[in-house]
Structures are given as structure tokens and as C-alpha cells.
């Protein structure tokens, strides 16, 4: 993806992989949407659907900070408000007050497919003679270009460069066949990863790709149902987790309840393993695996595979902390905070030059001198992408008085791009694709460096839930669940 603006330039230089987005949808039963005392729907006596989606998106903010949006149906009309920025930047009380309705879908986005522009913000809404639909999509289509060419040949025009608009157009094109048929036809045409929250004037729909690459789960509230990318968002609206949406499943939620059906042949579940390594919030449970427990087991396995004499173990905030605790328990080396993160740097903190972008690590992270001074330190991080952050961290720790710095990574080396919704740099920028471990160690200035093995990673995840045995690990192996483009 070409760099489009300063915000894209900043993200392009950050030394982390980025997930594309998060989705959230809610359906409130008709009886719950009216305040009988006031005699008016959606009064101040209770939350409307948009307010609950707002809280759900807040819980999913880590999945995307470039744009946010909410679309709401009152049974007859769908209204939408979306803009560039984080959830708190996009929505004010007056916006939520205008979004009256008992059905809603929301989206937070990090730009991978398409540039960071308002045209690409979601949910995307499409109106027609037979009704209006709103679509929020997490994932990435690998057959975006041929599908867009086909639709343009039939007279469709596009307002964005997002693959989500393809999904919206395909559903609208087949809507006259009925909702179920339109969804099934669309989903059988698109290839890649997708977790969808789709809304019509009367119902909420969720769908997950046949390999289950991107997560999607179903929850229940006192007055209705919820769809969310992660279970932590269901907790945020005081809901109860029910189950994960199965790969290749469509769920339709309306006043009659939840209807479920399969849209294709069953395939092996291939959940993105990076959800457990880095993307998901530690308090989420994805496909039966508690994320925090998985990270602790990764750290413990790392200690078994690559122990080194040391005085203290520290984790790089935030996803490295659980792995560091697991490493500490397994190795017996004491755990300490070691590194603190400035949590007040958001997407608007833009550094204009390459040198300044690299030096942002000094602003975002700092060492706790009392924890590391005069000590041999083991640093646990979730991954190394370009090596910029790792190199700066070594400098920070040595400056704080660490006598030795041993880097341990709770995942295998990232060597290949992702085609399913992760903003992976090209192979020329992936340090592990072009250098051996000892070369990377010298590059970042550490005393030693080791990665978790591929088998160790899978064992850590499977020990959390033996029934979840399939993972997409293409960024480590170059082997993907479905065929991908030959060229990056």
C-alpha cells in the first residue's frame, strides 16, 4: 500500500504489525427499546443501541485508530456517523443522541486495504429500492481487483478504495433474491479473510470466512444479542459471551431470535495465530483460547527453549508482559516492571522525518532504572518486524544501567507478508527475512537473541485448548490457508 499521508507515513515506520480493524453489532429486542414510563422510544432512561456500540468500539480501540463509525436502524431508516480518528475523537454526545435505533453496527479501522480517508471509513451503507444495508468488515479480500472490475463492467461506481465496498455492492446486487441468498452468493464469491457485521433495517447478521482467520463471537445482553471481534467488547456492554461464530457460518439475528446456517463446505479452522501473540486484548478469549494464558505459556515455552543466566525478566508493554511473567515462572528469574509505556501518545503524534520516527521509541518507552541498574536483563517482546524498536530498547536499558541485555521473542521470526488483514511490510523491510538471528542480534545491539520455535508456539496455544488445533501462520512459514497472489 503506498504511503498516502503523514498518518500513513507514521504507521508505515512503526515497528509493529497492525491489525486492520474491529467490528461490533447489537440487536435489542423491540420490547426493550421503549421506555414505558416516558412513553417514548430510546429516552434518556436507557441506553440506545448506538451508545452500547460506542462502548463496544472503545473496548476494540486497539484494533484500529484511523477511523471509527456507527450505523443505526430505527426499523425504517439507517443513519450513520463516521470520521477519521479514534472513538473518543469521532463521537460526541450529540452524535450518539441523533443515532436513535435498536439495531446498530460499528467499526474501528486501521488502514491496510485502501488509504486512510473518510471515503474508506466504515460502516459502509448502500441504499436501494429493496432496502438499505450497512456493512462493517474485518479482514482483507485477495480477489478484490477482479471483483471490482466485474462490478464496474456491470455499471457499479465506487466511492472508495476499500474492499469492504465490494462486499456491500455484491450484497445489494443480489438483494432481490432475499437476504439469505444475497449473503450466501456474496460470501461464496469473495476470497480471503472476513468477519462481517451486516445490518438491514430489521436485522443484524454476522459471518465468518470458511477458515475462520479473523475472529468473531456472539454474545447476549439482558435485552438482545451482540456480535464482536473480541469477547472483551461483549464484557464492555455487560453482556455474556455465548460462543464464537464458526468458520463458514452466517448468523441472522431478528425478533425471532438467532438463525444459523453454513454457507459452504467445512474447512479446517485456521485462526490467525498473531491474535494470540499480539493483536487481541489479553482479557479476550478467542476460539476457546484465553489470550493472556496463551501468552504466558509462550513465555514459559521460551524459557524452556532458550534460557540464559540473568537477574531479572521484563516485558515490553503491553503484549510482552504476560509472556515475561510466564518466562519468569518457568525459569525462576524474578519478574520486574523494567519498562514503562507512555499511554498518551495516540495516532495524532506524527513525526515528520525518518530519524524522528525512529526516535519516537524514546518518547513511548522508558526504563525503570531501579529495576535494571547493575543487572543482567532478559527482555521479552512479542515480535521483531524491522528491528527499530528492539535496537532503541537495548539503548534505553543500557543507558539505565543494565549490564547485559538478552532479547527473547515470544513468536517465530516474521519472514513473509500477510494477505489477510495485517499491515505487514514487504519482505525487503522484514529484518528476519533478510538476516540470520546472530546478525539481527548484532544489529539491535543485544548480548543474545532467541525466538520461540514454531512448534513451541503451537504447543503453547494448544495447551490452552486442545480442541483448537488449526492456525494461520503464513507470516512465519509462507504457507497460507488459501492461495495468495504470487507477487507482494
Coordinates of C-alpha atoms in Angstrom, one line a residue:
X1 CA 0.0 0.0 0.0
X2 CA 1.6 3.3 -1.0
X3 CA 2.0 5.9 1.8
X4 CA -0.9 8.3 1.4
X5 CA -0.3 11.0 4.1
X6 CA 1.5 11.8 7.2
X7 CA -0.6 9.4 9.4
X8 CA 0.1 6.6 6.9
X9 CA 3.8 7.5 6.9
X10 CA 3.9 7.3 10.7
X11 CA 2.3 3.9 10.8
X12 CA 4.4 2.7 7.9
X13 CA 7.5 3.3 10.0
X14 CA 6.2 1.9 13.3
X15 CA 8.0 -1.3 14.2
X16 CA 4.8 -3.4 14.8
X17 CA 2.4 -5.3 12.8
X18 CA -1.1 -3.8 12.7
X19 CA -4.4 -5.5 12.5
X20 CA -6.9 -3.9 10.2
X21 CA -10.0 -3.3 12.3
X22 CA -12.6 -4.4 14.8
X23 CA -16.4 -4.8 14.3
X24 CA -19.3 -4.7 16.8
X25 CA -23.0 -5.1 16.3
X26 CA -26.0 -5.1 18.6
X27 CA -29.6 -6.1 18.3
X28 CA -32.1 -5.0 21.0
X29 CA -35.4 -6.7 21.3
X30 CA -38.4 -4.5 20.4
X31 CA -39.8 -4.6 23.9
X32 CA -36.5 -3.5 25.4
X33 CA -36.2 -0.4 23.1
X34 CA -39.1 1.5 24.7
X35 CA -39.2 3.3 28.0
X36 CA -42.8 2.7 29.1
X37 CA -42.7 5.4 31.8
X38 CA -41.8 8.1 29.3
X39 CA -43.9 6.5 26.6
X40 CA -41.1 7.4 24.1
X41 CA -38.6 5.1 22.4
X42 CA -34.9 5.5 23.3
X43 CA -35.4 8.0 26.1
X44 CA -32.7 9.1 28.5
X45 CA -33.9 6.4 30.9
X46 CA -32.0 3.7 29.0
X47 CA -29.2 3.3 26.5
X48 CA -29.9 3.3 22.8
X49 CA -28.0 0.8 20.6
X50 CA -25.5 3.4 19.4
X51 CA -24.3 4.1 23.0
X52 CA -23.7 0.4 23.5
X53 CA -21.8 0.1 20.2
X54 CA -19.8 3.2 21.4
X55 CA -18.7 1.2 24.5
X56 CA -18.0 -1.9 22.4
X57 CA -15.8 0.1 20.0
X58 CA -13.9 1.6 22.9
X59 CA -13.1 -1.9 24.0
X60 CA -11.8 -2.7 20.5
X61 CA -9.9 0.5 20.0
X62 CA -6.6 -1.4 20.0
X63 CA -7.6 -3.0 16.7
X64 CA -7.7 0.3 14.8
X65 CA -7.2 4.0 15.4
X66 CA -7.5 5.6 12.0
X67 CA -11.3 5.9 11.8
X68 CA -14.5 4.9 13.6
X69 CA -18.1 4.8 12.7
X70 CA -21.6 3.6 13.8
X71 CA -24.7 2.9 11.7
X72 CA -28.1 2.6 13.4
X73 CA -31.5 1.4 12.3
X74 CA -34.8 2.5 13.9
X75 CA -36.7 -0.1 11.9
X76 CA -37.3 2.1 8.9
X77 CA -34.2 4.3 8.4
X78 CA -30.5 3.7 8.7
X79 CA -28.4 6.6 9.9
X80 CA -24.6 6.6 10.0
X81 CA -21.9 8.8 11.6
X82 CA -18.2 8.2 10.9
X83 CA -15.0 10.1 10.7
X84 CA -11.2 9.9 10.9
X85 CA -9.8 9.5 14.4
X86 CA -10.3 7.4 17.5
X87 CA -13.7 6.6 19.0
X88 CA -13.4 9.5 21.5
X89 CA -12.4 11.9 18.7
X90 CA -15.2 10.8 16.3
X91 CA -18.2 10.7 18.7
X92 CA -19.7 13.4 20.9
X93 CA -22.8 13.1 23.0
X94 CA -24.8 14.9 20.3
X95 CA -23.8 12.4 17.7
X96 CA -25.0 9.5 19.8
X97 CA -28.2 11.3 20.6
X98 CA -29.0 11.6 16.9
X99 CA -28.4 7.9 16.2
X100 CA -31.7 6.6 17.5
X101 CA -32.4 2.9 17.0
X102 CA -32.4 -0.6 18.4
X103 CA -30.1 -2.2 15.9
X104 CA -26.6 -0.9 15.2
X105 CA -23.2 -1.9 13.8
X106 CA -19.8 -0.2 14.5
X107 CA -16.3 -0.3 13.2
X108 CA -12.8 0.9 14.1
X109 CA -10.3 0.8 11.3
X110 CA -6.6 0.7 10.7
X111 CA -5.9 1.3 7.0
X112 CA -4.4 -1.7 5.2
X113 CA -6.5 -2.1 2.1
X114 CA -7.1 1.4 0.8
X115 CA -5.8 4.7 2.1
X116 CA -6.7 6.5 5.3
X117 CA -9.5 8.7 4.0
X118 CA -13.1 9.3 5.1
X119 CA -14.3 7.5 2.0
X120 CA -12.8 4.3 3.3
X121 CA -14.2 4.7 6.8
X122 CA -16.8 2.1 7.9
X123 CA -19.6 1.0 8.3
X124 CA -20.4 1.4 4.6
X125 CA -24.0 2.0 3.8
X126 CA -25.8 1.1 0.5
X127 CA -29.4 2.1 -0.2
X128 CA -31.7 0.7 -2.9
X129 CA -35.3 0.1 -3.9
X130 CA -35.4 -3.1 -1.8
X131 CA -33.9 -1.6 1.3
X132 CA -30.6 -0.4 2.9
X133 CA -27.7 -2.3 4.3
X134 CA -24.7 -1.3 6.4
X135 CA -21.5 -3.4 6.5
X136 CA -18.6 -3.5 8.9
X137 CA -15.7 -5.7 7.8
X138 CA -12.6 -7.0 9.5
X139 CA -10.2 -8.8 7.1
X140 CA -8.9 -8.5 3.6
X141 CA -10.1 -9.8 0.3
X142 CA -7.4 -11.3 -2.0
X143 CA -9.7 -11.2 -5.1
X144 CA -10.6 -7.5 -4.7
X145 CA -9.4 -6.3 -8.1
X146 CA -11.2 -8.9 -10.3
X147 CA -14.4 -8.4 -8.4
X148 CA -14.2 -4.7 -8.7
X149 CA -13.5 -5.0 -12.4
X150 CA -16.5 -7.2 -12.8
X151 CA -18.8 -4.9 -10.9
X152 CA -17.6 -1.8 -12.8
X153 CA -18.4 -3.6 -16.1
X154 CA -22.0 -4.0 -14.9
X155 CA -22.3 -0.3 -14.2
X156 CA -21.3 -0.1 -10.5
X157 CA -19.5 3.0 -9.4
X158 CA -17.2 3.2 -6.3
X159 CA -16.6 5.9 -3.8
X160 CA -13.7 4.3 -2.0
X161 CA -10.6 2.1 -2.5
X162 CA -11.7 -0.3 0.3
X163 CA -12.5 -3.9 -0.3
X164 CA -15.5 -3.6 2.0
X165 CA -17.3 -1.6 -0.7
X166 CA -17.1 -4.7 -2.9
X167 CA -19.0 -6.7 -0.2
X168 CA -21.6 -4.0 0.1
X169 CA -22.1 -3.8 -3.7
X170 CA -22.3 -7.6 -4.1
X171 CA -25.0 -8.0 -1.4
X172 CA -27.0 -5.1 -2.8
X173 CA -26.8 -6.6 -6.3
X174 CA -28.3 -9.9 -5.2
X175 CA -30.7 -8.4 -2.6
X176 CA -33.8 -9.1 -4.8
X177 CA -33.2 -12.8 -4.2
X178 CA -33.7 -12.4 -0.5
X179 CA -31.3 -11.6 2.3
X180 CA -30.1 -15.2 2.9
X181 CA -29.4 -15.8 -0.7
X182 CA -27.7 -12.5 -1.2
X183 CA -25.4 -13.1 1.7
X184 CA -24.6 -16.7 0.6
X185 CA -24.0 -15.6 -3.0
X186 CA -21.7 -12.8 -1.9
X187 CA -19.7 -14.8 0.6
X188 CA -19.1 -17.6 -1.9
X189 CA -17.7 -15.0 -4.4
X190 CA -15.3 -13.3 -2.0
X191 CA -11.9 -14.9 -1.2
X192 CA -9.7 -14.0 1.7
X193 CA -10.4 -13.3 5.4
X194 CA -13.5 -11.7 6.7
X195 CA -15.5 -11.2 9.8
X196 CA -18.7 -9.3 8.9
X197 CA -21.3 -7.4 10.9
X198 CA -24.1 -6.6 8.5
X199 CA -27.3 -4.7 9.3
X200 CA -30.6 -4.1 7.5
X201 CA -33.5 -2.1 8.7
X202 CA -34.8 -5.2 10.6
X203 CA -32.0 -7.5 11.5
X204 CA -28.3 -8.0 12.3
X205 CA -26.1 -10.5 10.6
X206 CA -22.7 -11.9 11.3
X207 CA -20.5 -14.0 9.0
X208 CA -17.0 -15.5 9.3
X209 CA -14.8 -16.7 6.5
X210 CA -14.6 -20.5 5.9
X211 CA -11.1 -20.7 7.5
X212 CA -12.0 -18.5 10.5
X213 CA -8.9 -16.4 10.0
X214 CA -10.3 -13.3 11.6
X215 CA -12.2 -13.7 14.9
X216 CA -15.9 -13.0 15.5
X217 CA -18.0 -14.0 18.5
X218 CA -21.7 -13.9 19.7
X219 CA -22.9 -12.6 23.0
X220 CA -26.1 -12.0 24.8
X221 CA -27.3 -9.0 26.7
X222 CA -30.3 -8.6 29.0
X223 CA -32.3 -7.3 26.1
X224 CA -30.7 -8.7 23.0
X225 CA -27.7 -10.0 21.2
X226 CA -24.2 -8.8 20.3
X227 CA -21.6 -9.6 17.7
X228 CA -18.0 -8.6 18.3
X229 CA -14.4 -9.1 17.1
X230 CA -13.4 -10.0 20.6
X231 CA -15.1 -11.2 23.8
X232 CA -13.7 -8.2 25.8
X233 CA -16.2 -6.0 23.8
X234 CA -19.1 -8.1 25.0
X235 CA -17.9 -7.6 28.6
X236 CA -17.8 -3.9 28.0
X237 CA -21.6 -3.7 27.4
X238 CA -22.3 -6.0 30.4
X239 CA -23.1 -8.9 28.1
X240 CA -22.5 -12.6 28.3
X241 CA -20.2 -14.5 25.9
X242 CA -22.2 -17.2 24.2
X243 CA -19.8 -18.7 21.6
X244 CA -17.5 -18.0 18.7
X245 CA -19.1 -17.7 15.3
X246 CA -17.9 -20.8 13.5
X247 CA -15.8 -20.6 10.3
X248 CA -18.2 -20.6 7.3
X249 CA -21.2 -19.7 9.4
X250 CA -23.8 -17.0 9.0
X251 CA -25.9 -15.9 11.9
X252 CA -29.1 -13.8 11.4
X253 CA -30.5 -12.1 14.5
X254 CA -34.0 -10.6 14.5
X255 CA -37.1 -10.5 16.7
X256 CA -37.5 -14.3 16.3
X257 CA -34.0 -15.0 17.8
X258 CA -30.8 -16.3 16.2
X259 CA -30.9 -18.2 13.0
X260 CA -27.6 -20.0 12.0
X261 CA -26.6 -21.8 8.8
X262 CA -23.5 -22.8 7.0
X263 CA -22.7 -21.2 3.6
X264 CA -20.1 -23.6 2.3
X265 CA -18.1 -26.8 2.8
X266 CA -16.5 -27.2 6.1
X267 CA -12.7 -26.5 6.2
X268 CA -10.1 -26.7 8.9
X269 CA -10.1 -23.7 11.3
X270 CA -7.1 -21.5 10.7
X271 CA -7.4 -18.7 13.2
X272 CA -4.7 -16.0 12.8
X273 CA -2.1 -17.0 15.4
X274 CA -1.0 -13.4 15.8
X275 CA -4.3 -12.7 17.5
X276 CA -2.8 -14.6 20.5
X277 CA 0.7 -13.2 20.1
X278 CA -0.1 -9.6 19.8
X279 CA -3.4 -8.3 18.4
X280 CA -6.1 -9.3 20.8
X281 CA -6.6 -7.8 24.2
X282 CA -5.3 -10.0 27.0
X283 CA -8.7 -10.3 28.6
X284 CA -10.3 -11.7 25.4
X285 CA -11.0 -15.4 24.7
X286 CA -10.8 -16.3 21.0
X287 CA -11.9 -19.7 19.7
X288 CA -11.7 -21.1 23.2
X289 CA -8.2 -19.9 24.0
X290 CA -7.7 -17.2 26.7
X291 CA -5.3 -14.7 25.2
X292 CA -3.4 -13.9 28.4
X293 CA -2.9 -17.6 29.2
X294 CA -1.6 -18.3 25.7
X295 CA 0.9 -15.5 26.1
X296 CA 2.1 -16.8 29.5
X297 CA 2.5 -20.3 28.0
X298 CA 4.5 -18.8 25.1
X299 CA 6.8 -17.2 27.6
X300 CA 7.2 -20.4 29.6
X301 CA 8.0 -22.3 26.4
X302 CA 10.5 -19.7 25.5
X303 CA 12.3 -20.2 28.9
X304 CA 12.4 -24.0 28.2
X305 CA 13.9 -23.4 24.7
X306 CA 16.4 -20.5 25.3
X307 CA 17.2 -20.0 29.0
X308 CA 20.1 -17.7 29.8
X309 CA 21.6 -16.7 33.2
X310 CA 20.1 -13.4 34.3
X311 CA 18.9 -11.3 37.3
X312 CA 15.6 -10.0 36.1
X313 CA 12.9 -10.6 33.4
X314 CA 10.9 -7.7 32.0
X315 CA 8.2 -7.5 29.3
X316 CA 7.8 -4.8 26.6
X317 CA 4.3 -3.2 27.2
X318 CA 1.7 -4.3 26.6
X319 CA 1.7 -7.7 24.9
X320 CA 5.1 -8.7 26.1
X321 CA 4.1 -8.6 29.8
X322 CA 2.2 -11.8 30.0
X323 CA 4.9 -13.7 28.2
X324 CA 7.5 -12.2 30.5
X325 CA 5.5 -13.4 33.6
X326 CA 5.4 -16.9 32.0
X327 CA 9.1 -16.9 31.3
X328 CA 9.8 -15.8 34.9
X329 CA 7.6 -18.5 36.5
X330 CA 9.2 -21.2 34.3
X331 CA 12.8 -20.0 34.6
X332 CA 12.8 -18.9 38.2
X333 CA 14.3 -15.5 37.2
X334 CA 12.4 -12.7 39.1
X335 CA 10.0 -10.6 37.1
X336 CA 10.1 -6.8 37.3
X337 CA 8.3 -3.9 35.5
X338 CA 11.5 -2.7 33.9
X339 CA 9.9 -0.7 31.1
X340 CA 7.0 1.8 31.3
X341 CA 4.9 3.0 28.3
X342 CA 3.6 6.5 27.7
X343 CA -0.1 5.7 27.1
X344 CA -0.9 9.2 26.0
X345 CA 0.6 9.0 22.5
X346 CA -2.1 8.5 20.0
X347 CA -2.4 8.4 16.2
X348 CA -2.0 12.2 16.0
X349 CA 1.5 12.1 17.3
X350 CA 3.2 12.4 14.0
X351 CA 7.0 12.7 13.5
X352 CA 7.9 14.3 10.1
X353 CA 11.2 12.6 9.4
X354 CA 12.6 9.1 9.4
X355 CA 15.1 9.9 12.1
X356 CA 12.4 11.4 14.4
X357 CA 10.1 8.4 13.8
X358 CA 12.8 6.0 14.9
X359 CA 13.5 8.1 18.0
X360 CA 9.8 8.1 19.0
X361 CA 10.6 4.9 20.9
X362 CA 12.4 7.1 23.4
X363 CA 9.1 9.0 23.9
X364 CA 6.9 6.0 24.0
X365 CA 9.0 3.7 26.2
X366 CA 11.4 4.3 29.1
X367 CA 13.3 2.1 31.6
X368 CA 12.8 1.9 35.3
X369 CA 16.4 2.3 36.5
X370 CA 15.8 0.8 39.9
X371 CA 14.7 -2.5 38.2
X372 CA 17.6 -2.9 35.8
X373 CA 20.7 -0.9 37.1
X374 CA 23.6 -3.3 37.6
X375 CA 21.6 -6.3 36.4
X376 CA 21.6 -8.9 33.6
X377 CA 18.2 -8.3 32.0
X378 CA 16.1 -10.6 29.8
X379 CA 13.6 -8.6 27.7
X380 CA 10.5 -10.3 26.3
X381 CA 8.8 -8.9 23.3
X382 CA 6.1 -10.4 21.1
X383 CA 7.9 -9.9 17.7
X384 CA 10.6 -8.2 15.7
X385 CA 9.5 -6.6 12.5
X386 CA 12.1 -4.1 11.3
X387 CA 14.2 -4.1 14.4
X388 CA 13.9 -0.4 15.1
X389 CA 12.1 -0.7 18.4
X390 CA 14.4 -3.5 19.6
X391 CA 17.5 -1.5 18.9
X392 CA 16.2 1.5 20.8
X393 CA 15.1 -0.6 23.7
X394 CA 18.6 -2.0 24.1
X395 CA 19.9 1.5 24.1
X396 CA 17.4 2.6 26.7
X397 CA 18.2 -0.3 29.0
X398 CA 21.9 0.1 28.8
X399 CA 21.5 3.8 29.4
X400 CA 19.5 2.9 32.6
X401 CA 22.4 0.8 33.8
X402 CA 21.7 -2.8 32.6
X403 CA 25.0 -4.7 32.4
X404 CA 23.6 -7.3 29.9
X405 CA 20.5 -7.2 27.7
X406 CA 19.2 -10.5 26.4
X407 CA 16.3 -10.3 23.9
X408 CA 13.7 -13.1 23.8
X409 CA 10.8 -13.1 21.3
X410 CA 7.6 -15.0 22.1
X411 CA 7.0 -15.8 18.4
X412 CA 9.0 -17.2 15.5
X413 CA 10.7 -14.8 13.1
X414 CA 8.3 -12.9 10.8
X415 CA 9.6 -13.6 7.3
X416 CA 6.6 -13.3 5.0
X417 CA 3.8 -10.8 4.3
X418 CA 0.2 -11.3 5.3
X419 CA -2.6 -11.2 2.8
X420 CA -5.5 -11.4 5.3
X421 CA -5.8 -8.1 7.1
X422 CA -2.5 -7.4 8.8
X423 CA -0.4 -4.5 7.6
X424 CA 2.9 -6.4 7.1
X425 CA 5.8 -4.6 5.5
X426 CA 7.3 -6.0 2.3
X427 CA 9.9 -8.8 2.7
X428 CA 12.7 -6.3 2.0
X429 CA 11.7 -4.5 5.2
X430 CA 11.3 -7.6 7.4
X431 CA 14.6 -8.0 9.2
X432 CA 14.1 -11.7 9.7
X433 CA 13.5 -12.3 6.1
X434 CA 17.0 -11.0 5.2
X435 CA 19.1 -11.7 8.2
X436 CA 20.0 -14.6 10.5
X437 CA 19.4 -14.5 14.2
X438 CA 23.0 -13.7 15.1
X439 CA 23.0 -10.9 12.5
X440 CA 19.8 -9.4 14.0
X441 CA 21.3 -9.7 17.5
X442 CA 24.3 -7.6 16.3
X443 CA 22.1 -5.2 14.6
X444 CA 20.0 -4.4 17.7
X445 CA 23.0 -4.5 20.0
X446 CA 21.8 -7.2 22.3
X447 CA 24.0 -9.7 24.2
X448 CA 21.9 -12.5 22.9
X449 CA 18.7 -13.1 20.9
X450 CA 16.4 -16.0 20.5
X451 CA 12.9 -16.6 19.0
X452 CA 10.2 -19.0 20.1
X453 CA 10.1 -22.0 17.8
X454 CA 7.1 -22.7 15.5
X455 CA 6.4 -26.0 17.3
X456 CA 6.7 -24.2 20.7
X457 CA 4.2 -21.5 19.7
X458 CA 1.6 -24.1 18.6
X459 CA 2.2 -26.2 21.7
X460 CA 1.6 -23.1 23.9
X461 CA -1.7 -22.4 22.2
X462 CA -2.9 -26.0 22.1
X463 CA -2.1 -26.4 25.8
X464 CA -4.8 -23.8 26.4
X465 CA -7.4 -25.6 24.4
X466 CA -6.6 -28.9 22.7
X467 CA -9.7 -28.7 20.5
X468 CA -8.4 -25.6 18.7
X469 CA -5.7 -27.1 16.6
X470 CA -5.6 -25.0 13.4
X471 CA -3.9 -21.7 13.0
X472 CA -2.9 -19.4 10.1
X473 CA 0.9 -18.9 10.5
X474 CA 1.7 -17.7 7.0
X475 CA 3.8 -14.8 8.2
X476 CA 6.2 -17.2 9.7
X477 CA 6.2 -20.1 7.2
X478 CA 5.0 -18.6 3.9
X479 CA 2.3 -21.3 3.8
X480 CA -1.3 -19.9 3.8
X481 CA -4.8 -21.4 4.3
X482 CA -5.8 -20.4 0.7
X483 CA -3.9 -19.4 -2.4
X484 CA -2.5 -15.9 -2.4
X485 CA -1.1 -13.6 -5.1
X486 CA 2.3 -14.6 -6.4
X487 CA 3.7 -11.1 -6.1
X488 CA 3.7 -9.0 -2.9

